[in-house]
Coordinates of C-alpha atoms (C1' of nucleotides) in Angstrom, one line a residue:
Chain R
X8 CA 0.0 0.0 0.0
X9 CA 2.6 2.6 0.8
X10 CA 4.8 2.1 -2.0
X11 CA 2.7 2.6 -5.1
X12 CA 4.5 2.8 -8.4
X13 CA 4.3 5.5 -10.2
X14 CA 2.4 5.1 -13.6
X15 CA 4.2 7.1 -15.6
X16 CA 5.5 7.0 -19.0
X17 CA 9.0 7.8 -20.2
X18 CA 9.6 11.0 -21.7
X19 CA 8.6 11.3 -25.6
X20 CA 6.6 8.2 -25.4
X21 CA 2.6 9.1 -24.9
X22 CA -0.6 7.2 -23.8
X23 CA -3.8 7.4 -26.0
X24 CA -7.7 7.9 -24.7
X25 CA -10.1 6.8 -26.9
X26 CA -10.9 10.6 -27.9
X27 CA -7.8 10.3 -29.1
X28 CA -7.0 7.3 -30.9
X29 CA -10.1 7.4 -32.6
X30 CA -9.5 9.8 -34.3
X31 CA -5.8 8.5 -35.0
X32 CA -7.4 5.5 -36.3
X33 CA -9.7 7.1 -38.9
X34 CA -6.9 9.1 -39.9
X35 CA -5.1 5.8 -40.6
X36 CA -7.9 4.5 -42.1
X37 CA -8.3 7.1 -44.4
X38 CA -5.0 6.7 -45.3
X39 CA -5.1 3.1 -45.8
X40 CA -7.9 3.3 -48.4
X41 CA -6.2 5.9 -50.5
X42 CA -3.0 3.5 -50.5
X43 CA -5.0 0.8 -51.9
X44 CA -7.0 2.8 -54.4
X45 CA -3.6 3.1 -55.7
X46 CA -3.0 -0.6 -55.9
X47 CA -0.4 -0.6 -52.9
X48 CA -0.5 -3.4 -50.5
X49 CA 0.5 -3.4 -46.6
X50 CA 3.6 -4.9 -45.8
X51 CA 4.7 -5.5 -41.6
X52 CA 8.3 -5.9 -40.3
X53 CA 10.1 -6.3 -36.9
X54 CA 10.7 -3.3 -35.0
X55 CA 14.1 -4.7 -33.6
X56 CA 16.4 -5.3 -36.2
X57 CA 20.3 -6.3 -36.1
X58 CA 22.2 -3.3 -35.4
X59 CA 24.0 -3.6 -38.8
X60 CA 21.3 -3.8 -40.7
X61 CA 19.6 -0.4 -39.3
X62 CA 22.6 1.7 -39.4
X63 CA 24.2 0.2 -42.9
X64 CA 23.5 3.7 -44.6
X65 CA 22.9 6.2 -42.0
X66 CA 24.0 9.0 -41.1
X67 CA 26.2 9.7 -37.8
X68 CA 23.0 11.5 -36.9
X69 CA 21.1 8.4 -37.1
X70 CA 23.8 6.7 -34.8
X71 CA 23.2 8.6 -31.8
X72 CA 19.5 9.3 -31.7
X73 CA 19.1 5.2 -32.2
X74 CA 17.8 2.9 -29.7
X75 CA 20.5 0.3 -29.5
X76 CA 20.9 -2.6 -26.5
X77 CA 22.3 -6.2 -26.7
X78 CA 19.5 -8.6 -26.1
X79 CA 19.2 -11.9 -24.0
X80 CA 21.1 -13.8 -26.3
X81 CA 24.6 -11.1 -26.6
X82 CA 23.5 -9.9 -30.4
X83 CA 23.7 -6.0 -31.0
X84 CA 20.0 -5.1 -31.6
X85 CA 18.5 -1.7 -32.8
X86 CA 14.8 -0.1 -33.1
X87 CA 14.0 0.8 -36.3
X88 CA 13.9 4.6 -36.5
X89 CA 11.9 4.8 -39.6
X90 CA 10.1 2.2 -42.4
X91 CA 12.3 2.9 -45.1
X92 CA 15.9 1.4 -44.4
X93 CA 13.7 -2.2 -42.7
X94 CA 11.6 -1.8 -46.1
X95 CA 15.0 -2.3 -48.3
X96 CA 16.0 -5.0 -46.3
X97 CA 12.6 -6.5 -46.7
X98 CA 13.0 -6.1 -50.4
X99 CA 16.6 -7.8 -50.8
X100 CA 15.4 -10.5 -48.2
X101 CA 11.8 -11.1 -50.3
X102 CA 13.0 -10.2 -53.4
X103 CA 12.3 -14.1 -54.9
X104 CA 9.0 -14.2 -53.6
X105 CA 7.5 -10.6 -54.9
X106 CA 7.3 -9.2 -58.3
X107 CA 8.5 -5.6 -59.5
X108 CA 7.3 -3.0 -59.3
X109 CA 6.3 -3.4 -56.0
X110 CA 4.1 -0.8 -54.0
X111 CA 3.6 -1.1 -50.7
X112 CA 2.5 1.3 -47.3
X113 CA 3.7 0.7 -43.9
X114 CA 1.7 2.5 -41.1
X115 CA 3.5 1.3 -37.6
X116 CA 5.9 3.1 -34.9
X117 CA 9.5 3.8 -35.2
X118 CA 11.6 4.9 -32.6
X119 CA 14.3 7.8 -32.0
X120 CA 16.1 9.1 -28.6
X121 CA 16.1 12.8 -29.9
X122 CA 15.2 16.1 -27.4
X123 CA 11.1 15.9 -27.7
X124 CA 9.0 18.9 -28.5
X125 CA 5.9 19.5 -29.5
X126 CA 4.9 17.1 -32.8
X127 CA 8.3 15.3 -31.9
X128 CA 8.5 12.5 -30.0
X129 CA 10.8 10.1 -29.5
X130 CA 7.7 6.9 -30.5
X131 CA 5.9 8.3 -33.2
X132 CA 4.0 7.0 -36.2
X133 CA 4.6 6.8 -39.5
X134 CA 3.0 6.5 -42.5
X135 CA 5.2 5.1 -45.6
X136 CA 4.3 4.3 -49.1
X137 CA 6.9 3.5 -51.5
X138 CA 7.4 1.9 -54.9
X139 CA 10.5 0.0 -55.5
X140 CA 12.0 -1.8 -58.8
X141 CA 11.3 1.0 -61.6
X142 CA 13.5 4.3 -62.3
X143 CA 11.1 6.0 -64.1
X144 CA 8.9 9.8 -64.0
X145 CA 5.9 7.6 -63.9
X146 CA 7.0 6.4 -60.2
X147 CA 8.3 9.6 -59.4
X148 CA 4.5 10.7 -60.4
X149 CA 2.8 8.4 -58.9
X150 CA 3.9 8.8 -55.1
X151 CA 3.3 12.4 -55.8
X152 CA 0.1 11.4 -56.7
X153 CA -0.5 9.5 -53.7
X154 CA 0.6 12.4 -51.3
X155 CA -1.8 14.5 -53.2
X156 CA -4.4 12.3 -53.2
X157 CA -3.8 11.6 -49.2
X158 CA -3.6 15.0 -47.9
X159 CA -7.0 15.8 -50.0
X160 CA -8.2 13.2 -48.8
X161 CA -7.8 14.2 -44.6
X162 CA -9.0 17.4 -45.7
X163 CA -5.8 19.2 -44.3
X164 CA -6.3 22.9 -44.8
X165 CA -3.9 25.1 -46.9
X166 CA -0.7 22.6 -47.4
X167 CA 2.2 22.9 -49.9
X168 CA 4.2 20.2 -51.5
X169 CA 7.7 21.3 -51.9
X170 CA 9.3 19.3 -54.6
X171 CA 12.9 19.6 -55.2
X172 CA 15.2 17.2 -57.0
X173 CA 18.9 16.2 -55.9
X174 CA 20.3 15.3 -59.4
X175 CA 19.8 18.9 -60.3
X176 CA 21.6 19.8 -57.8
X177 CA 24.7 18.0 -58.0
X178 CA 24.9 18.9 -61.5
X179 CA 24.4 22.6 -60.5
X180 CA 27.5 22.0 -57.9
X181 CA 29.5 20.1 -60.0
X182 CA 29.2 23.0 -62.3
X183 CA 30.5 25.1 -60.2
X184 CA 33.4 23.2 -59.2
X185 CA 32.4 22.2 -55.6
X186 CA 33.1 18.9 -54.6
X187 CA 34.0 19.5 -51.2
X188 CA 31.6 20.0 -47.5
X189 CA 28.6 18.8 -49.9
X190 CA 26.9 17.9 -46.4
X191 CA 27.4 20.8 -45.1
X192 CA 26.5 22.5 -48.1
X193 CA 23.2 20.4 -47.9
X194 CA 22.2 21.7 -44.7
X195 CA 22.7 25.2 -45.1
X196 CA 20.8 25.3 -48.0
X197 CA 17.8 23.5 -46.1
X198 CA 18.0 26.4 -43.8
X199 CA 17.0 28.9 -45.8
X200 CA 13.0 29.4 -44.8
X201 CA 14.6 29.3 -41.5
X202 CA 17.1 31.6 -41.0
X203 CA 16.9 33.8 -44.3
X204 CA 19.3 34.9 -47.3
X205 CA 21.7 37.4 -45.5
X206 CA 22.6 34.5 -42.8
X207 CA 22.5 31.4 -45.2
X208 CA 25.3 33.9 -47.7
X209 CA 27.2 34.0 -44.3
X210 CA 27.4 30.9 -43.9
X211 CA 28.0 30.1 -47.3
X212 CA 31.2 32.3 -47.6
X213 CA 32.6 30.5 -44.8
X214 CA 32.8 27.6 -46.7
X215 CA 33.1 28.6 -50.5
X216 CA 34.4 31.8 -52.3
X217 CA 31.8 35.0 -52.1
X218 CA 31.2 34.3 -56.0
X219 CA 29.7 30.3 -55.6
X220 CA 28.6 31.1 -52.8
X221 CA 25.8 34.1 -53.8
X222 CA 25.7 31.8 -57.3
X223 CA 24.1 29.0 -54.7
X224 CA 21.9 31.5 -52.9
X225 CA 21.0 32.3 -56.3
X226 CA 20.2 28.8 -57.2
X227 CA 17.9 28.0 -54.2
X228 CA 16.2 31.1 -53.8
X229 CA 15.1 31.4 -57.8
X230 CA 11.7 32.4 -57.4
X231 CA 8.6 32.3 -60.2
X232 CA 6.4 29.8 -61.4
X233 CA 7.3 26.2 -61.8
X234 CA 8.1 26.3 -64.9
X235 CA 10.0 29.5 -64.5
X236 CA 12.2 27.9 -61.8
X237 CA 13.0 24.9 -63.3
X238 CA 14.4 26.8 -66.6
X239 CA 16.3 29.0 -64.4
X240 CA 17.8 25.5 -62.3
X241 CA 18.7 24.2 -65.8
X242 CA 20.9 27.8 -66.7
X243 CA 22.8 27.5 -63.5
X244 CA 23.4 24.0 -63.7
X245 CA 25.1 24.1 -67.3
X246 CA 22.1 23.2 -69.1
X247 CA 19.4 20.0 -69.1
X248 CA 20.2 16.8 -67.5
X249 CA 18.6 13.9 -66.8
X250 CA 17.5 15.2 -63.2
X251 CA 15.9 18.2 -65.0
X252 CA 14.7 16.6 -67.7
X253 CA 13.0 14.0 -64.9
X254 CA 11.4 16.9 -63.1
X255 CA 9.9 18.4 -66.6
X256 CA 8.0 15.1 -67.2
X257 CA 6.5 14.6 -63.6
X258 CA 5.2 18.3 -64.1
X259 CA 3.8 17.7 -67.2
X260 CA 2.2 14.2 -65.7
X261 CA 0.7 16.8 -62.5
X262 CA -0.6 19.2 -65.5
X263 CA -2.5 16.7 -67.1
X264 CA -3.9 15.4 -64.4
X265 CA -4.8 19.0 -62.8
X266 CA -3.5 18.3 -59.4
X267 CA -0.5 20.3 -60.0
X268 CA -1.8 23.0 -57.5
X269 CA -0.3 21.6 -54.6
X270 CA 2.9 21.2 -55.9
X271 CA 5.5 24.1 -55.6
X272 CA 9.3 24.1 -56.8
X273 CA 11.5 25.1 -54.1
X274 CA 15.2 24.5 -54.9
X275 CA 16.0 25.0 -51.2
X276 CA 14.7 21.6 -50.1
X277 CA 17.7 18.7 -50.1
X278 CA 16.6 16.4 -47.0
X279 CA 19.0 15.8 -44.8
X280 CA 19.1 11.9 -45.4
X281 CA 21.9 11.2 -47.7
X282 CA 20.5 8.2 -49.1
X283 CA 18.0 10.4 -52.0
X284 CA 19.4 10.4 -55.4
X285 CA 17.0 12.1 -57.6
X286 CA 13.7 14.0 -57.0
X287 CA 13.0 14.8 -53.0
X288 CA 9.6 16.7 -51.4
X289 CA 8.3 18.1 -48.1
X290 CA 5.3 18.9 -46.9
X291 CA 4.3 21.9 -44.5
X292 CA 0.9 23.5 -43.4
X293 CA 1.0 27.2 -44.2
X294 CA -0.4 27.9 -41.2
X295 CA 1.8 25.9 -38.9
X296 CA 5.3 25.9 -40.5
X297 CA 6.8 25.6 -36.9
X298 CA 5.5 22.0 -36.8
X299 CA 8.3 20.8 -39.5
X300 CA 7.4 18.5 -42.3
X301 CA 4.2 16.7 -42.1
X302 CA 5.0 14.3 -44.9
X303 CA 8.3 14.4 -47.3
X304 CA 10.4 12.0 -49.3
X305 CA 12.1 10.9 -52.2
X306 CA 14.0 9.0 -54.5
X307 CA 17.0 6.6 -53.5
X308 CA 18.0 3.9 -56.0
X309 CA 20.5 2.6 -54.0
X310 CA 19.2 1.7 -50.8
X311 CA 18.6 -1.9 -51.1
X312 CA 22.3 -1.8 -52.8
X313 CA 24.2 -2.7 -49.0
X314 CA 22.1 -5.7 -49.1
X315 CA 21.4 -7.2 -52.5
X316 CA 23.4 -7.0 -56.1
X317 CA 20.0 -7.1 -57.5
X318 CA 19.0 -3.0 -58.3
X319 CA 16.2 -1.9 -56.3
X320 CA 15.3 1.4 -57.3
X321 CA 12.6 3.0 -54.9
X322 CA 10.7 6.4 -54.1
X323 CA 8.3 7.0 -51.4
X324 CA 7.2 9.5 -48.4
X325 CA 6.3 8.9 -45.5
X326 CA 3.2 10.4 -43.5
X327 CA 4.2 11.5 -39.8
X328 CA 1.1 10.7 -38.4
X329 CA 1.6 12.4 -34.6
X330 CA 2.8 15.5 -36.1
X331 CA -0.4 16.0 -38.6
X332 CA -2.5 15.1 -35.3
X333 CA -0.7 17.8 -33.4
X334 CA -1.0 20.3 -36.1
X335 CA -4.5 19.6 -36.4
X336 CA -5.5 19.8 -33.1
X337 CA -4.1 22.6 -33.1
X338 CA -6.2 23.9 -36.4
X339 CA -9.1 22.2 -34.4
X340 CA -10.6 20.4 -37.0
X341 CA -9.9 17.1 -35.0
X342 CA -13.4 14.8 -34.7
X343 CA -12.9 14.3 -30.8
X344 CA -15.9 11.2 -30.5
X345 CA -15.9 9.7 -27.3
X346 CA -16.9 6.2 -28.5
X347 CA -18.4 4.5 -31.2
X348 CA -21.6 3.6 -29.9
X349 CA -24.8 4.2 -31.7
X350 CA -27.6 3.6 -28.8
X351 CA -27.3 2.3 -24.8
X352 CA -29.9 -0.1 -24.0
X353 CA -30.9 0.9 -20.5
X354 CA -31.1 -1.7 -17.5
X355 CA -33.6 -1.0 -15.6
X356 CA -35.3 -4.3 -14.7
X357 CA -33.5 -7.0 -13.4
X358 CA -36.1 -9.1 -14.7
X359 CA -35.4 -8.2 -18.2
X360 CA -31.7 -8.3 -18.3
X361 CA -31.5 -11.3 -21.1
X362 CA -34.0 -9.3 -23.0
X363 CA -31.9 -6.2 -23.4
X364 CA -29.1 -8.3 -24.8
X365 CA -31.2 -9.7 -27.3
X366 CA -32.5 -6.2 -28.1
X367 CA -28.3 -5.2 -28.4
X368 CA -28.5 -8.1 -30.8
X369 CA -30.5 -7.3 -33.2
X370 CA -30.1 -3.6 -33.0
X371 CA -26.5 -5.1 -34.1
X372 CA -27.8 -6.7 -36.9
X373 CA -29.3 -4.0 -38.2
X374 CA -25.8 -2.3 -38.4
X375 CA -25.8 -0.3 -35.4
X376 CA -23.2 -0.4 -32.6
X377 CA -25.0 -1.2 -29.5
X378 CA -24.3 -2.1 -25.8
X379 CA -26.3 -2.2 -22.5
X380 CA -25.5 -0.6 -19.5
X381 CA -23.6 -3.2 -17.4
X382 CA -25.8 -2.7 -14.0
X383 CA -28.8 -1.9 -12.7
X384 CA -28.7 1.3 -11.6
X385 CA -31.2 4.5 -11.5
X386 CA -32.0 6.3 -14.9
X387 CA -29.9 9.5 -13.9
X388 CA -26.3 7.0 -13.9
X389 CA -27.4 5.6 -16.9
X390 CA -27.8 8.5 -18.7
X391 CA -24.3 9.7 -17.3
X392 CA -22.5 7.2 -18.8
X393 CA -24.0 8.0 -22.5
X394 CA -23.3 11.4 -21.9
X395 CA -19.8 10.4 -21.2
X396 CA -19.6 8.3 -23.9
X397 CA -21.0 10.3 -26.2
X398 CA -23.5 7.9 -27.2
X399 CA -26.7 9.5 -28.9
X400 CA -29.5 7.1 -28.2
X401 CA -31.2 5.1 -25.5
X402 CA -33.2 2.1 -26.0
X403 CA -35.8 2.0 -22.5
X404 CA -37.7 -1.2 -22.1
X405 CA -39.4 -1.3 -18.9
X406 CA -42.3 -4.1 -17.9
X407 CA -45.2 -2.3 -20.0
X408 CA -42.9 -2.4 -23.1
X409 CA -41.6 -5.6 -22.4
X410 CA -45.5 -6.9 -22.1
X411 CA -46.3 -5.2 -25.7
X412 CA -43.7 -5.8 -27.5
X413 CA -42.2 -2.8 -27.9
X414 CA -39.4 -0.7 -27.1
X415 CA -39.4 3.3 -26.3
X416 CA -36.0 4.9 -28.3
X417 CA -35.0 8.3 -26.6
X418 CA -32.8 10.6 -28.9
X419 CA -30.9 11.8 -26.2
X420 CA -28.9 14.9 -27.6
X421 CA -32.7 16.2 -28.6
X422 CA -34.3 14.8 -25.6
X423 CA -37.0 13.5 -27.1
X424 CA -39.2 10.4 -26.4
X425 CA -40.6 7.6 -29.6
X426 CA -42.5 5.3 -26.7
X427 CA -44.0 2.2 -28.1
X428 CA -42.6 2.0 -31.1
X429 CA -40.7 -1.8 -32.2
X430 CA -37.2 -2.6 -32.6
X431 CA -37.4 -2.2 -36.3
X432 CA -38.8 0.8 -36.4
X433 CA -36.0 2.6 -33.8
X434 CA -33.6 1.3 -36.3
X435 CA -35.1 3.4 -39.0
X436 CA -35.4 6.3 -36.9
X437 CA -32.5 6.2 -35.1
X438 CA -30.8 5.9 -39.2
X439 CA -33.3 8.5 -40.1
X440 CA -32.4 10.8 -37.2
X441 CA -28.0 10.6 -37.2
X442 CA -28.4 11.1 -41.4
X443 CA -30.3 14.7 -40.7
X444 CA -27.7 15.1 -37.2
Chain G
rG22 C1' 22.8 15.9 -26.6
rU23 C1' 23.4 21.8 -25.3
rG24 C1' 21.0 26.3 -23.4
rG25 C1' 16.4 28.7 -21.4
rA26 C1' 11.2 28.8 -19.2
rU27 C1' 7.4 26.2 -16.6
rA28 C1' 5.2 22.4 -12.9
rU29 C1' -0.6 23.8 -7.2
rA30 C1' -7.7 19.6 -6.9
rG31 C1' -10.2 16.0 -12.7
rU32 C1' -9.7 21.1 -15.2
rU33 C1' -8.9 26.6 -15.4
rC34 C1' -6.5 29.6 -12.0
rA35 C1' -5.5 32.0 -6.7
rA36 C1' -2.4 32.0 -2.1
rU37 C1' 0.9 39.3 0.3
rC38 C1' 7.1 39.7 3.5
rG39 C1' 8.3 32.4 4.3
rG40 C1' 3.2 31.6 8.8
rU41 C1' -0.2 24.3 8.3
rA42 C1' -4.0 25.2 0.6
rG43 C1' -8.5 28.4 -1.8
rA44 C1' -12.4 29.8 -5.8
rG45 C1' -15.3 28.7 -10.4
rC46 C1' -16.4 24.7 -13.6
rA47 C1' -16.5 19.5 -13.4
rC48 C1' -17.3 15.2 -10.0
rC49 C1' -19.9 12.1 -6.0
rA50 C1' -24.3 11.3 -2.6
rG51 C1' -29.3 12.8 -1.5
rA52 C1' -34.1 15.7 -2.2
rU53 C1' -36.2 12.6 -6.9
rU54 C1' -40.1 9.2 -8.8
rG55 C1' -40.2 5.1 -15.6
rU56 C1' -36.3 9.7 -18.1
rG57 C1' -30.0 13.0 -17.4
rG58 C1' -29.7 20.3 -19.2
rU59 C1' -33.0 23.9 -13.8
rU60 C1' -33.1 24.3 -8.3
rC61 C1' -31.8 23.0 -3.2
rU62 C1' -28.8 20.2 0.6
rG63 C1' -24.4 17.6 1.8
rG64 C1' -19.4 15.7 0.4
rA65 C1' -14.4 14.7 -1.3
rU66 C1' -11.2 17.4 -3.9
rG67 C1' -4.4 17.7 -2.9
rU68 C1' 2.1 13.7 -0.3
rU69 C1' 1.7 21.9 -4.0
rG70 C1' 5.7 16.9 -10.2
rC71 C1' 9.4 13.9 -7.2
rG72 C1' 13.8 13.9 -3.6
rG73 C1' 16.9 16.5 -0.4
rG74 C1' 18.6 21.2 2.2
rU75 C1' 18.0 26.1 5.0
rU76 C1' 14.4 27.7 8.8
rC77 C1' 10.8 27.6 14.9
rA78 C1' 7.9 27.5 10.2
rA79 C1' 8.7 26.2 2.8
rG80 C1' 3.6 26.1 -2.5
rU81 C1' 7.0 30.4 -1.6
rC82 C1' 14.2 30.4 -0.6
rC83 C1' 18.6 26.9 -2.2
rC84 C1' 20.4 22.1 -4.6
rG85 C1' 19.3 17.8 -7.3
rU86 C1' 15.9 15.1 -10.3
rU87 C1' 11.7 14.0 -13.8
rA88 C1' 8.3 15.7 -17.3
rU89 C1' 6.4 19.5 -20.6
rC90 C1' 7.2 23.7 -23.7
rC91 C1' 10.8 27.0 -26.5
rA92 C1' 15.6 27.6 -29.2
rC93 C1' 19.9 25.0 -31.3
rC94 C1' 20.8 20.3 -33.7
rC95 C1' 18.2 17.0 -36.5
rC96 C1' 13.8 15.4 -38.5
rA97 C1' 8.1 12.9 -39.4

RNA sequence: GUGGAUAUAGUUCAAUCGGUAGAGCACCAGAUUGUGGUUCUGGAUGUUGCGGGUUCAAGUCCCGUUAUCCACCCCA
């Protein structure tokens, strides 16, 4: 008695109410069905992988922020810290048994020991949906498509897609003559919405001559439409190349299928991940830019290369499901339901308590989520409950129904009584009634 | 990981110079019945995040710790 533990959770790692998690669940959901309108399947793996095979191509970033122990049995284990790196390891390992292209989403947790704030957390869902085995605009399109399609789809208010591609900019820098501090280049450059022009030149000279350098801040701060931009990328690059030639065909592909108005060119977007090859995106909310990407991406065609000699290109983006929630709570335009019940049988005669089940039953039947209050008690607790619970109907059968035949239905949020009416009958009301609410 | 801010009842917030913790809303019981929004009566709100220290006395001052938020870093 005295020494109760305490039941917390560790820091970045978060419990669920239902108000909660059902809405996380119909985001997923949503999600889902747009994945498989697309002909993508679901794929699961482990979240504890061998050490080796999680940090293969990461980062030194990647090293420290990993979960990393040695299990029961001495081997040097890892949390995976996102769905893409277990995803190419699925591929090389599955390779036999699948068929290319493949298109699969991944919806599960992943794991990272970074500083939380809010949206960030150190166990955190994600959202993947990738297509691996073809190098081609069509892919490229395609997940584009999906993204579009998604983020339509959850209704999010006022969102824009940056799209940037990597190939260009190698070209561009290669051009120039840089091959040198490319990282560090890299992450400058992503700082720009951040920090702004004047700093991001500072920083630039510190590493390159004033003359590349403002040629740089030239490159990612080209401004226009996207046509406009991607002319401009091609002139400080030394001309077309097969990055910018890529890029031209995907926008053509968004024109023609008129959902290029998400889509924005912004030259300043590289991803710190040094595992994308060609055409890279991210996502923010206009209102919320503070909340960091919501969904972002890209192409890597080597990733699958540390563990299989067969060639795997792949693209994809991944969803950050807890940051969207946050931002949208935020917005407000989170459903908060309290449960998913449709009507509370109330139990009111101990006499009748097999009867309400079998009016749950059949209420059940007729499609409608039902349950009856687990006690006996007075009419004022029962109603409590479906208050709490959000539930929007009450089934009351006393002795006089019972004896007719007949059920009364009360509509709870309008407070008013249909008394003597049968079960089928409450079911078209009670349809009748939540189609109007 | 580094730096800064914050932490009081279920919740929103009080508590003077250091003097044993308070209000609204919400909650529970009853008046109250085969019908919960009103009214009335009564009740509990709590190891002041946690652990130490100073003091006759700590929500208040000091140290540590944990969590949250903010910035950096990085990212979803």
């Amino acid at each position: 008695m005295a020494n109760l533990i305490q039941p917390k959770v560790l820091k970045g790692f978060r419990d669920f109410l239902p108000e909660t998690e059902i809405s996380r669940k119909e985001i997923q959901q949503t999600l889902e069905d747009t994945f498989k309108s697309f002909g993508m399947v679901p794929i699961d793996t482990p979240i504890l992988e061998y050490t080796e095979v999680l940090l293969g191509k990461g980062s030194g970033e990647t090293d420290k922020q990993i979960y990393r122990f040695d299990d029961h049995g001495g081997r040097d284990v890892a949390m995976r810290f996102d769905l893409t790196v277990p995803f190419a390891r699925f591929m090389a390992a599955h390779i036999n048994e699948l068929y290319l292209p493949f298109k699969r989403y991944h919806i599960s947790k992943v794991w990272r020991g970074e500083n939380t704030q809010r949206g960030r957390y150190r166990e955190f869902t994600q959202c993947d949906f990738d297509i691996v085995g073809v190098d081609t605009p069509e892919a490229d399109f395609e997940i584009l498509s999906v993204m579009h399609a998604s983020l339509t789809a959850l209704g999010i208010p006022e969102i824009h897609m940056n799209v940037s591609h990597r190939g260009i900019f190698n070209a561009f820098l290669e051009h120039l003559g840089i091959s040198d501090d490319l990282a560090e280049i890299l992450r400058i450059v992503d700082k720009l919405a951040k920090i702004g022009e004047d700093k991001v030149m500072e920083m630039l000279t510190e590493l390159a001559d004033a003359d590349k350098a403002s040629k740089i801040l030239e490159y990612i701060s080209a401004g226009g439409s996207f046509d406009e931009i991607l002319l401009k990328l091609e002139q400080l690059s030394g001309g077309p190349s097969p990055g910018s030639e890529r890029l031209k065909t995907v926008r053509t592909m968004m024109v023609d299928c008129g959902i290029d108005d998400l889509f924005v060119l912004n030259p300043s977007i590289t991803r710190g991940l040094d595992y994308y090859t060609g055409i890279v995106y991210e996502t923010f909310l206009d209102a919320l830019p503070g909340i960091g990407s919501v969904c972002s991406g890209g192409r890597y065609n080597n990733l699958a290369s540390i563990y299989s000699k067969t060639e795997m290109p792949g693209v994809g983006s991944s969803i950050g499901l807890d940051r969207l929630m946050a931002a949208l709570e935020e917005l407000g335009t989170v459903s908060a339901k309290k449960s998913m019940t449709d009507v509370l049988i109330i139990n009111m005669d101990a006499n009748l308590k097999g009867h309400y089940f079998s009016i749950a039953s059949k209420l059940r039947s007729a499609g409608l989520n039902a349950e009856v209050f687990l006690d006996t008690k007075k009419f004022k607790n029962q109603f409590t409950f479906a208050e709490r619970k959000a539930i929007p109907f009450a089934v009351i059968c006393g002795e006089d129904e019972f004896k007719a035949g007949k059920i009364t239905l009360k509509d709870l949020n309008a407070r008013e009584n249909y008394e003597m009416i049968s079960v089928d009958e409450a079911v078209i009301k009670i349809k009748e009634i939540s189609k109007a609410g």
